[in-house]
XYZ file of C-alpha atoms in Angstrom:
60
model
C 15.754 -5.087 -21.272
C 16.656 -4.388 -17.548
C 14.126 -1.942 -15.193
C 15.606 0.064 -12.484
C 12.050 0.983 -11.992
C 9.114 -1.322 -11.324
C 6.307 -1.380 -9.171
C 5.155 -4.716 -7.918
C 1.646 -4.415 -6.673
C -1.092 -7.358 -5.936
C -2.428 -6.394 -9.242
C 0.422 -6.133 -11.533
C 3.958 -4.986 -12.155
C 4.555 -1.605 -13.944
C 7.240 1.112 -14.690
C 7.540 4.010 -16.411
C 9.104 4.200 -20.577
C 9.977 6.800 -22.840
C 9.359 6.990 -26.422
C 12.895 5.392 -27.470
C 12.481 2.291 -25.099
C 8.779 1.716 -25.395
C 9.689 1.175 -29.033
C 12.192 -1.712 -27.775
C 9.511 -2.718 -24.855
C 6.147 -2.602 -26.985
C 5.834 -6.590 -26.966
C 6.402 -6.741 -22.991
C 3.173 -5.149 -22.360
C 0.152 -2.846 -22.340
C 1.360 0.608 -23.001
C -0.825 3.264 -21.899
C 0.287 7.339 -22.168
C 1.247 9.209 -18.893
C -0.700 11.915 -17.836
C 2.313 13.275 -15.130
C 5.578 15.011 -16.339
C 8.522 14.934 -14.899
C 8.594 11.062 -14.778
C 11.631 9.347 -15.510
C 12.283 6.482 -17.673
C 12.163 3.322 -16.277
C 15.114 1.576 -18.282
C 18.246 1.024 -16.190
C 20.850 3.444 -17.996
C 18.296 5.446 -19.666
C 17.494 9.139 -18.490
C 14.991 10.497 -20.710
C 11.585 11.567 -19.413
C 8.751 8.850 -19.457
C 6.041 8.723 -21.568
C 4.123 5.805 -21.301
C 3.052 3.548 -18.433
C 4.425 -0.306 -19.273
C 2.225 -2.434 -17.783
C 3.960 -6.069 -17.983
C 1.079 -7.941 -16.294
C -1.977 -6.507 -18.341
C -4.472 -8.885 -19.899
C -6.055 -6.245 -22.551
């Protein structure tokens, strides 16, 4: 799976999913539900409006 959206940060790296990729992306990481509309997944290619945060760095 390719991002065209992450955020690197000194904590972790994130982006944004929707439903349809988070179901490809569940293993990569900590999913946690976004509380903000309007995002945009975070899948290169894919349009659909986020969902979830996927954190990829999460220890939980």
């Amino acid at each position: 799976m390719i991002f065209d959206d992450l955020v690197i940060e000194e904590k972790g790296t994130w982006t944004q999913v929707c439903k349809s990729c988070a179901e490809k992306s569940n293993e990569l990481g900590f999913l946690e539900e976004i509380a903000i509309e309007g995002l945009i997944c975070g899948v290169d290619g894919c349009q659909n409006e986020a969902h979830y945060y996927l954190d990829l760095n999460n220890e939980k």
